[in-house]
GROMACS .gro file of C-alpha atoms in nm:
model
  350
    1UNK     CA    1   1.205   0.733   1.819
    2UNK     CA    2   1.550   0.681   1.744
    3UNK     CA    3   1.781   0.883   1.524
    4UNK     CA    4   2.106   0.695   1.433
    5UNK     CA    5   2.240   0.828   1.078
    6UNK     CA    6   2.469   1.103   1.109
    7UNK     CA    7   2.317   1.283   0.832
    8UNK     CA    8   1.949   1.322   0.983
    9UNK     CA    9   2.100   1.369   1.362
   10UNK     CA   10   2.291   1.655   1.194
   11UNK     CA   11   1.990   1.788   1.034
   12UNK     CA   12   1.738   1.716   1.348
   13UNK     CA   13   2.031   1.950   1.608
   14UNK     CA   14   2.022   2.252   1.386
   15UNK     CA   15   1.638   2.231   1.314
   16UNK     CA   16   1.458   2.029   1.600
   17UNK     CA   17   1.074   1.898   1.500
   18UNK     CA   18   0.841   2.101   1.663
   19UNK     CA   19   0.609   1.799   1.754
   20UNK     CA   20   0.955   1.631   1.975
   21UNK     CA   21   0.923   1.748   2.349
   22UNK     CA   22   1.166   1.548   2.476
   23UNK     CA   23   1.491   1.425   2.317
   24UNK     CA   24   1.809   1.189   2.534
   25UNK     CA   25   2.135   1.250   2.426
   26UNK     CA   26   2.425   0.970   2.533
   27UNK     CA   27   2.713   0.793   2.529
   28UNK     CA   28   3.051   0.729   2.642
   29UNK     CA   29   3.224   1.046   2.503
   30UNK     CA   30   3.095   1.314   2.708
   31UNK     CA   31   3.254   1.551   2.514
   32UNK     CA   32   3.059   1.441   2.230
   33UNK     CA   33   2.692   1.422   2.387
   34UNK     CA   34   2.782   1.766   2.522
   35UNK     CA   35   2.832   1.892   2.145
   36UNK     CA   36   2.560   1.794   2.009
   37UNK     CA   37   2.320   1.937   2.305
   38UNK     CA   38   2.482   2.236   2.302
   39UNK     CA   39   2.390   2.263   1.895
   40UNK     CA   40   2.029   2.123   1.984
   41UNK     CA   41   1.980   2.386   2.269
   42UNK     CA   42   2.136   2.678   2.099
   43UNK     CA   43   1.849   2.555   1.780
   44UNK     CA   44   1.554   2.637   2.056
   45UNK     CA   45   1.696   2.962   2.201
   46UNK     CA   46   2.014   3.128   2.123
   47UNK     CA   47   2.055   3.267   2.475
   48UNK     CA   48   2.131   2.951   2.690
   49UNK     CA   49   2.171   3.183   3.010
   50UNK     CA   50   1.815   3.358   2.982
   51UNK     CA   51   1.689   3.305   3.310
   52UNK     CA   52   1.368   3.323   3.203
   53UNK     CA   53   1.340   3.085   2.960
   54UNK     CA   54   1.650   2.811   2.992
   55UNK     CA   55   1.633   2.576   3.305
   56UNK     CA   56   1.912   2.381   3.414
   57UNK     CA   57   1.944   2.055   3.608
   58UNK     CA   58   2.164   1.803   3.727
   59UNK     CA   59   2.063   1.438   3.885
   60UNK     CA   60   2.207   1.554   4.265
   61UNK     CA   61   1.907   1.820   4.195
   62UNK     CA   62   1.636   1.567   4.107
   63UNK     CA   63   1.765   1.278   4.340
   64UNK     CA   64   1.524   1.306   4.661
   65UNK     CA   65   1.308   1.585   4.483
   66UNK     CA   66   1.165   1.487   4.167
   67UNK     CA   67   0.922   1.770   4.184
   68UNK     CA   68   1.217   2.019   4.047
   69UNK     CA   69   1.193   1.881   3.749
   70UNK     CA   70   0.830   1.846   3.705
   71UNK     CA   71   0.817   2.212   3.812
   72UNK     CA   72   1.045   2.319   3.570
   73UNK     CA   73   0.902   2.154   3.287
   74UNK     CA   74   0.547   2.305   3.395
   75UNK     CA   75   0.681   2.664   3.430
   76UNK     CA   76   0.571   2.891   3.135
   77UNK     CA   77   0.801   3.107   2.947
   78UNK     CA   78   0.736   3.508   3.152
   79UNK     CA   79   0.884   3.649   2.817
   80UNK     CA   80   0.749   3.475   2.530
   81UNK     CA   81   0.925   3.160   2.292
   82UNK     CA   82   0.963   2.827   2.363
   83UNK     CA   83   1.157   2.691   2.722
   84UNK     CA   84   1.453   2.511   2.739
   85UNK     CA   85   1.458   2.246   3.061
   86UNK     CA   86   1.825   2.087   3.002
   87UNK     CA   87   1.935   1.790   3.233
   88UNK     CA   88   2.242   1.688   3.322
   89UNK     CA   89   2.299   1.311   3.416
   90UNK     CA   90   2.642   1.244   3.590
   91UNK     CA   91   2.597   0.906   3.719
   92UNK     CA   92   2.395   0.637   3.649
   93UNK     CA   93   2.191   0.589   3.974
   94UNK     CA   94   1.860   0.356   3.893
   95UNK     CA   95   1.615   0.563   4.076
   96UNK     CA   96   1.683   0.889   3.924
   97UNK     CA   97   1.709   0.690   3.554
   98UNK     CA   98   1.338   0.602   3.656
   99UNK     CA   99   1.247   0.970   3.785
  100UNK     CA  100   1.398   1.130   3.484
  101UNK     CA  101   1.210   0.876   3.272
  102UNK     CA  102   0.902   0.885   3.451
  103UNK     CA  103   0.905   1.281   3.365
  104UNK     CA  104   1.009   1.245   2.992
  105UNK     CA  105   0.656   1.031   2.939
  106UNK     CA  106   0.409   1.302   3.072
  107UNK     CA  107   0.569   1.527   2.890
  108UNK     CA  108   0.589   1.356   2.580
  109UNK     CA  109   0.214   1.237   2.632
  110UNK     CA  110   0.138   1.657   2.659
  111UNK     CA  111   0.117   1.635   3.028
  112UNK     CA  112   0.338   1.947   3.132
  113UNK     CA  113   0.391   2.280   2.892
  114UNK     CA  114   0.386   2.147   2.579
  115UNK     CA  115   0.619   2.454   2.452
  116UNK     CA  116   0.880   2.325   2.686
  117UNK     CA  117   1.167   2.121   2.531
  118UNK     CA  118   1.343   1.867   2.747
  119UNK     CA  119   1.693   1.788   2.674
  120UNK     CA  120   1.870   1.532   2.856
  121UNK     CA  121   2.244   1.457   2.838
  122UNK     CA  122   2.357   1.096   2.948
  123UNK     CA  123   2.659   0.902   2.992
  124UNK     CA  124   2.637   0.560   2.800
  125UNK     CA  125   2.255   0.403   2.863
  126UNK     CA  126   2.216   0.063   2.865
  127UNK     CA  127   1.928  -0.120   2.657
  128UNK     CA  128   1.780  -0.139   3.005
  129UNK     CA  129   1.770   0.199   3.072
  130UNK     CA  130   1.418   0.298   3.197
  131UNK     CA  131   1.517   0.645   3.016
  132UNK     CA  132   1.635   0.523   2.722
  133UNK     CA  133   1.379   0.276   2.615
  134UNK     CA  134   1.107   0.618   2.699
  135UNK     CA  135   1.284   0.800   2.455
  136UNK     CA  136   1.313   0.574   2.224
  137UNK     CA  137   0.983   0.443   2.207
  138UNK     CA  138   0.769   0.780   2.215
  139UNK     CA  139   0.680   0.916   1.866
  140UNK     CA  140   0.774   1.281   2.038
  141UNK     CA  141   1.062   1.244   2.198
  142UNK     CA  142   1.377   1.153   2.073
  143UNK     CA  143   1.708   0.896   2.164
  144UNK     CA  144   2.057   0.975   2.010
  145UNK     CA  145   2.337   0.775   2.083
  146UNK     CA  146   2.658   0.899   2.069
  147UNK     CA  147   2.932   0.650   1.944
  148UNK     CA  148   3.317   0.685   1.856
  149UNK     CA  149   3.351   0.868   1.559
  150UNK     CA  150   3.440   0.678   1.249
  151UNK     CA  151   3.759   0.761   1.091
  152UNK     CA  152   3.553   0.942   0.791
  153UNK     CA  153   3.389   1.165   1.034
  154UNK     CA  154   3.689   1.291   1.211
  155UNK     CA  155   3.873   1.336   0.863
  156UNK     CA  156   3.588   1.538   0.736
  157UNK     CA  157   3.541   1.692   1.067
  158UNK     CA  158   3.948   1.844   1.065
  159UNK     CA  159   3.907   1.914   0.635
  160UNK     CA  160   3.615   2.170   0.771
  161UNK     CA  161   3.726   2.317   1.065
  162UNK     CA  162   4.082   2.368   0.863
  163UNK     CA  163   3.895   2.523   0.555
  164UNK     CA  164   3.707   2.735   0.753
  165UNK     CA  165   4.026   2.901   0.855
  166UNK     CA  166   4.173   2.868   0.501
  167UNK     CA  167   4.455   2.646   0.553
  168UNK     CA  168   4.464   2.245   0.488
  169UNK     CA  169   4.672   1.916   0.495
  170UNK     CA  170   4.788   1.712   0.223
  171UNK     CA  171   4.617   1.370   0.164
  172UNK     CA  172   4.862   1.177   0.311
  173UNK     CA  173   4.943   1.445   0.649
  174UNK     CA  174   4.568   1.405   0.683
  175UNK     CA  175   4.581   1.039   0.732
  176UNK     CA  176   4.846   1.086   0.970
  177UNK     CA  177   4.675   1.386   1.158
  178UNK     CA  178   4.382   1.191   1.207
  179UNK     CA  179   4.559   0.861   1.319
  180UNK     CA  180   4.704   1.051   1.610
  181UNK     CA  181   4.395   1.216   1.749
  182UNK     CA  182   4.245   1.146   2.095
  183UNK     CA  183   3.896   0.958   2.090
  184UNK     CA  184   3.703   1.211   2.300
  185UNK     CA  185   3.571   1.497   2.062
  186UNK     CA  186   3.647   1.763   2.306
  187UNK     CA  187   3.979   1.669   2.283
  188UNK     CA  188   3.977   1.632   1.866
  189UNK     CA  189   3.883   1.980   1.901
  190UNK     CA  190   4.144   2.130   2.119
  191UNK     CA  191   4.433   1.957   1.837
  192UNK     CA  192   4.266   2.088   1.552
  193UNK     CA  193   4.274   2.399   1.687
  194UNK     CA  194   4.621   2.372   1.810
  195UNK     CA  195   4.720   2.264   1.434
  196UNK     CA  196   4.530   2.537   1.304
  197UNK     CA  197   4.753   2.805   1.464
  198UNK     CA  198   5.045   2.602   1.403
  199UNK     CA  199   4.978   2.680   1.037
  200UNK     CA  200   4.839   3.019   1.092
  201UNK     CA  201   4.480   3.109   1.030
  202UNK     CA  202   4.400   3.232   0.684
  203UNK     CA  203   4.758   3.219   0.543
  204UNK     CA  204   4.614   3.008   0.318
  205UNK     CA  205   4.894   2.703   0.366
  206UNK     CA  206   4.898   2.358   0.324
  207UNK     CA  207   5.123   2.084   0.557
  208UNK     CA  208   5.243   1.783   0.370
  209UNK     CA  209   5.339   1.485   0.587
  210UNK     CA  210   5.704   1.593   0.698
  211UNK     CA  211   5.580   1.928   0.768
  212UNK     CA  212   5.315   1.776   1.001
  213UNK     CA  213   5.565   1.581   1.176
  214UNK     CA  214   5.752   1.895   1.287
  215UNK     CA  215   5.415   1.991   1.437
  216UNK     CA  216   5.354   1.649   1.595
  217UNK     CA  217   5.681   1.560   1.748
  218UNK     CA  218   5.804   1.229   1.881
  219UNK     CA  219   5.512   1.197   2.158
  220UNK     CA  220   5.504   0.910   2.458
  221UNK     CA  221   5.179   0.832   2.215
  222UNK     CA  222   5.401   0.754   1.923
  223UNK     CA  223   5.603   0.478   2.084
  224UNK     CA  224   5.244   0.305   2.216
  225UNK     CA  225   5.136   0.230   1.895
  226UNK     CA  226   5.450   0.128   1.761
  227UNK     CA  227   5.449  -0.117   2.074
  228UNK     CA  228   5.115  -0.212   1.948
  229UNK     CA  229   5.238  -0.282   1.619
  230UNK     CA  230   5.579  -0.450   1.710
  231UNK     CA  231   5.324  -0.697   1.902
  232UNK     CA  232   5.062  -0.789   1.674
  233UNK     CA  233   5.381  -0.823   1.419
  234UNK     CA  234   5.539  -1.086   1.690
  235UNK     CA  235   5.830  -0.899   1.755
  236UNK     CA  236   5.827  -0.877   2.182
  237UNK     CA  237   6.150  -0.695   2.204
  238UNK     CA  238   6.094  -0.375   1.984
  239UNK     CA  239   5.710  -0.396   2.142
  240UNK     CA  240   5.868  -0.418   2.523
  241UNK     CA  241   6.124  -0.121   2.430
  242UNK     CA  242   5.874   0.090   2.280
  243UNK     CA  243   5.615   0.000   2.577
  244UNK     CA  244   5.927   0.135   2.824
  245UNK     CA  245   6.044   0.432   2.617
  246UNK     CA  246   5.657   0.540   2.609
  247UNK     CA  247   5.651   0.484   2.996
  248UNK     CA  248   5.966   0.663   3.072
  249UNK     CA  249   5.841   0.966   2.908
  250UNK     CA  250   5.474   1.007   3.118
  251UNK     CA  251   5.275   0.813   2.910
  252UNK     CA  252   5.021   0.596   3.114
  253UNK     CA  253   5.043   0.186   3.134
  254UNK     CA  254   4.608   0.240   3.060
  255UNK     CA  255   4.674   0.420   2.751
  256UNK     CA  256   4.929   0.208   2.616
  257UNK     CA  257   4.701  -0.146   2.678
  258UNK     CA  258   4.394   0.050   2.506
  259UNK     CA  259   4.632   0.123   2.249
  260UNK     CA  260   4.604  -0.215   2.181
  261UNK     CA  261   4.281  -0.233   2.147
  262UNK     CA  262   4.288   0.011   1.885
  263UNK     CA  263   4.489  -0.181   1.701
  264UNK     CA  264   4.317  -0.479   1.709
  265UNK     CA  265   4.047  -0.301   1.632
  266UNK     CA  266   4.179  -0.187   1.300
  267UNK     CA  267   4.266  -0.543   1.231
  268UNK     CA  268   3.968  -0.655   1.245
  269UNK     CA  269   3.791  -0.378   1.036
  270UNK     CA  270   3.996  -0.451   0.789
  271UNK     CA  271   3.971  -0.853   0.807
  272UNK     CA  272   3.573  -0.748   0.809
  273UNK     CA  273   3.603  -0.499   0.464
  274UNK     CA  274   3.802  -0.763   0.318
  275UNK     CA  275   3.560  -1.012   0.361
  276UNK     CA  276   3.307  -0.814   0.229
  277UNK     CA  277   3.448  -0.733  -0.110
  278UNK     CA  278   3.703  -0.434  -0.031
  279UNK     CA  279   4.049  -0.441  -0.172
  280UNK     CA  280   4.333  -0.442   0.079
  281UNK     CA  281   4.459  -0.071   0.061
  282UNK     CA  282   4.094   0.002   0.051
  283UNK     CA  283   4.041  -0.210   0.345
  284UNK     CA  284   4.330  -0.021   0.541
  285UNK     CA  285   4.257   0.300   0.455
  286UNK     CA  286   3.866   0.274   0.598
  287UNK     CA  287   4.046   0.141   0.893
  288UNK     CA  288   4.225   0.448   0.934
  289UNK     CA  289   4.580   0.310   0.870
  290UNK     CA  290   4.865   0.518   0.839
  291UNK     CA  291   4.974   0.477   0.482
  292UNK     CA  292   5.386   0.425   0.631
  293UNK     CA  293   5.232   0.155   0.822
  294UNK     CA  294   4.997   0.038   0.541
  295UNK     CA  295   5.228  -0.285   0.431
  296UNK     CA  296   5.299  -0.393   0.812
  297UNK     CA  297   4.927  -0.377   0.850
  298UNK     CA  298   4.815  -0.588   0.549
  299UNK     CA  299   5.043  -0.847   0.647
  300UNK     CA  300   4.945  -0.871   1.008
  301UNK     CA  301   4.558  -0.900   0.862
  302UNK     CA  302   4.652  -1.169   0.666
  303UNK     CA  303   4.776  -1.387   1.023
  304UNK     CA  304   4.555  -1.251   1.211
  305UNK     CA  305   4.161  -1.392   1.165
  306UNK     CA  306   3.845  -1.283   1.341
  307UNK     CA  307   3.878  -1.570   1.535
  308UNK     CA  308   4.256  -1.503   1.684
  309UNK     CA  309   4.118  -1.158   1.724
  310UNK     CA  310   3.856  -1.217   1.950
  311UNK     CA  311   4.056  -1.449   2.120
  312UNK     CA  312   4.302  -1.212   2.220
  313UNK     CA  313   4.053  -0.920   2.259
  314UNK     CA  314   3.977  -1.103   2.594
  315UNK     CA  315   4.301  -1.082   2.711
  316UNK     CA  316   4.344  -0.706   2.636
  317UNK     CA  317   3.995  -0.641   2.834
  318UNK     CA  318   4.108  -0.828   3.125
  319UNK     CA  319   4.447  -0.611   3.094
  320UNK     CA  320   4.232  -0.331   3.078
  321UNK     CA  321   3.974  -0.371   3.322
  322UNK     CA  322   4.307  -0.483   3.588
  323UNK     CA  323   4.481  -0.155   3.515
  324UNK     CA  324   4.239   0.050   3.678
  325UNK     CA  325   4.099  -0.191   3.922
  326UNK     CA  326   4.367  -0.422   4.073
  327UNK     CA  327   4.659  -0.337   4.323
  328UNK     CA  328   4.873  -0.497   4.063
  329UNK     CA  329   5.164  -0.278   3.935
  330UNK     CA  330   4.982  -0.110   3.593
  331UNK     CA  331   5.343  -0.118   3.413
  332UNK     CA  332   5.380  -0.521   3.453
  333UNK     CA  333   5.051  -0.556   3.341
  334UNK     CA  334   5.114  -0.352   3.023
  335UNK     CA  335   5.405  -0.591   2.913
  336UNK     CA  336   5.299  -0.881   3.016
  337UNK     CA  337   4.962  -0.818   2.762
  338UNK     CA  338   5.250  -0.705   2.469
  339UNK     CA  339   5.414  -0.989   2.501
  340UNK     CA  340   5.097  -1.192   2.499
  341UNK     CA  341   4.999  -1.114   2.201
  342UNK     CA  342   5.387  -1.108   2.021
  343UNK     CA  343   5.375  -1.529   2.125
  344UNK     CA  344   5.048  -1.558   1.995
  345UNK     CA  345   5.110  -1.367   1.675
  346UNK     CA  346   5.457  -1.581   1.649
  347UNK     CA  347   5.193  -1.907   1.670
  348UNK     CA  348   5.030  -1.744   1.382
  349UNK     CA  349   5.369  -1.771   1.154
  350UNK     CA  350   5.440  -1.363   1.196
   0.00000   0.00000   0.00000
């Protein structure tokens, strides 16, 4: 089966069904499929170094011996409770997909110890994914995908962790905090932390937006999004400085094109909200705008349509895609995509 509301995944990690053997944890952000698992295994037994009852796996040790696994999911528990099998999927070779898969179906179907849980954690599966489509399609075993987290969820995510230590962030800093974290959760993590003893654990303060600032600095990151932005608002010579500045300071010529895409993204969550009924600061705000950048936003979603979007998403996935695969110089690349999309948002009357 599948589980894809965040409300019953949350509920399913901390207090697994008894009748699911099997469950396949995956996505793109490793960091967050490796979350999750960790809450799922730590549900079955707290100890997830008992020898006796955790086994651990990764696809070099199933490629060429499939038996390992088998074995392991066989094995009873010496000491009592239920066993813990976890595998680890690095890459996404086709025959150990089909091994892995192969495995999860006996064992779902009560062919190996049926007090054994099997946990796998994957990269992102495709809809062709031998594994995936097992999981997904057994009533006792499970498929979670792990996506991007929505702005909501990485807001509410920060207002815990920062109550939990008694300190907090004004409406507005929030909006700003959150606008400047990294995708990966691993990474969320490490800044929220960092932010918490930038306040100071249980002193009980609160950081309005200049007071954040102080805390966030001028980063390389800063200066990609306001090349983004200088872009989308067809203005090629702040976008091109900013792009440089960014550059000059370490920031990467990958980051600053998927930059970009974030933008664009925004744009067109808030061209789809719109369209849907929401009001425009509504709109932005779901879209995780930055309220300083709030009017700049709202008038680049008025030029900008789903259909120049997609247009130019094309262009910024070639960009992308070239960056990390082409012998062309990454930096050239970069500005040539900026100043791309400046002409076409001049074309659009911006």
């Amino acid at each position: 089966m599948i589980l894809a509301k965040r409300p019953e995944i949350d509920r399913f990690l901390a207090r697994p069904d008894a009748a699911v053997r099997a469950v396949v944890i995956h996505g793109k952000d490793r960091s967050g499929v490796a979350e999750r698992s960790e809450i799922l295994c730590k549900a079955i037994t707290p100890d997830l170094n008992d020898p006796f009852n955790v086994t651990l796996l990764t696809d070099s040790d199933i490629d060429g011996d499939e038996a390992r696994l088998e074995e392991a999911l066989t094995a009873l528990s010496m000491i009592g409770g239920r066993r813990l099998v976890r595998v680890r999927l690095g890459s996404d070779k086709a025959s150990v997909d089909k091994a892995v898969a192969a495995a999860l179906k006996t064992h779902a179907d009560d062919g190996f110890n049926p007090d054994a849980m099997l946990v796998i954690e994957a990269g992102a599966l495709g809809r062709d994914s031998a594994l995936r489509k097992a999981a997904e399609s057994h009533k006792a075993a499970v498929g979670i995908a792990c996506y991007e987290d929505e702005v909501g969820d990485v807001a509410r995510m920060t207002r815990e962790a920062l109550s939990a230590e008694k300190v907090s962030l004004s409406a507005d800093a929030l909006d700003r905090f959150v606008s400047r974290l990294p995708r990966g959760r691993g990474l969320m993590r490490q800044e929220i932390e960092r932010l918490i003893l930038y306040i100071g654990p249980g002193s009980g303060r609160q950081l309005d937006v200049d007071q954040l600032e102080a805390h966030l600095g001028v980063e390389p990151d800063a200066s990609l999004q306001d090349a983004a932005l200088q872009a989308f608002g067809g203005k090629p010579a702040p976008a091109q400085a900013g792009l440089r500045r960014a550059l000059a300071e370490g920031e990467s010529a990958v980051l600053a094109v998927r930059q970009a895409s974030i933008h664009l993204g925004k744009l067109r969550r808030i061209n789809i909200l719109q369209n849907a009924g929401a009001g425009a600061k509504e709109a932005a705000k779901a879209a995780g705008v930055f309220w300083k950048q709030e009017a700049e936003m709202l008038r680049q979603a008025r030029a900008w349509r789903l259909d120049d979007l997609d247009r130019v998403l094309d262009s910024v996935n070639t960009a992308d895609l070239a960056t990390r695969t082409t012998g062309m110089p990454e930096a050239l690349i970069a500005e040539r995509l900026l100043l791309e999309i400046s002409a076409r948002a001049r074309r659009l009357g911006l």
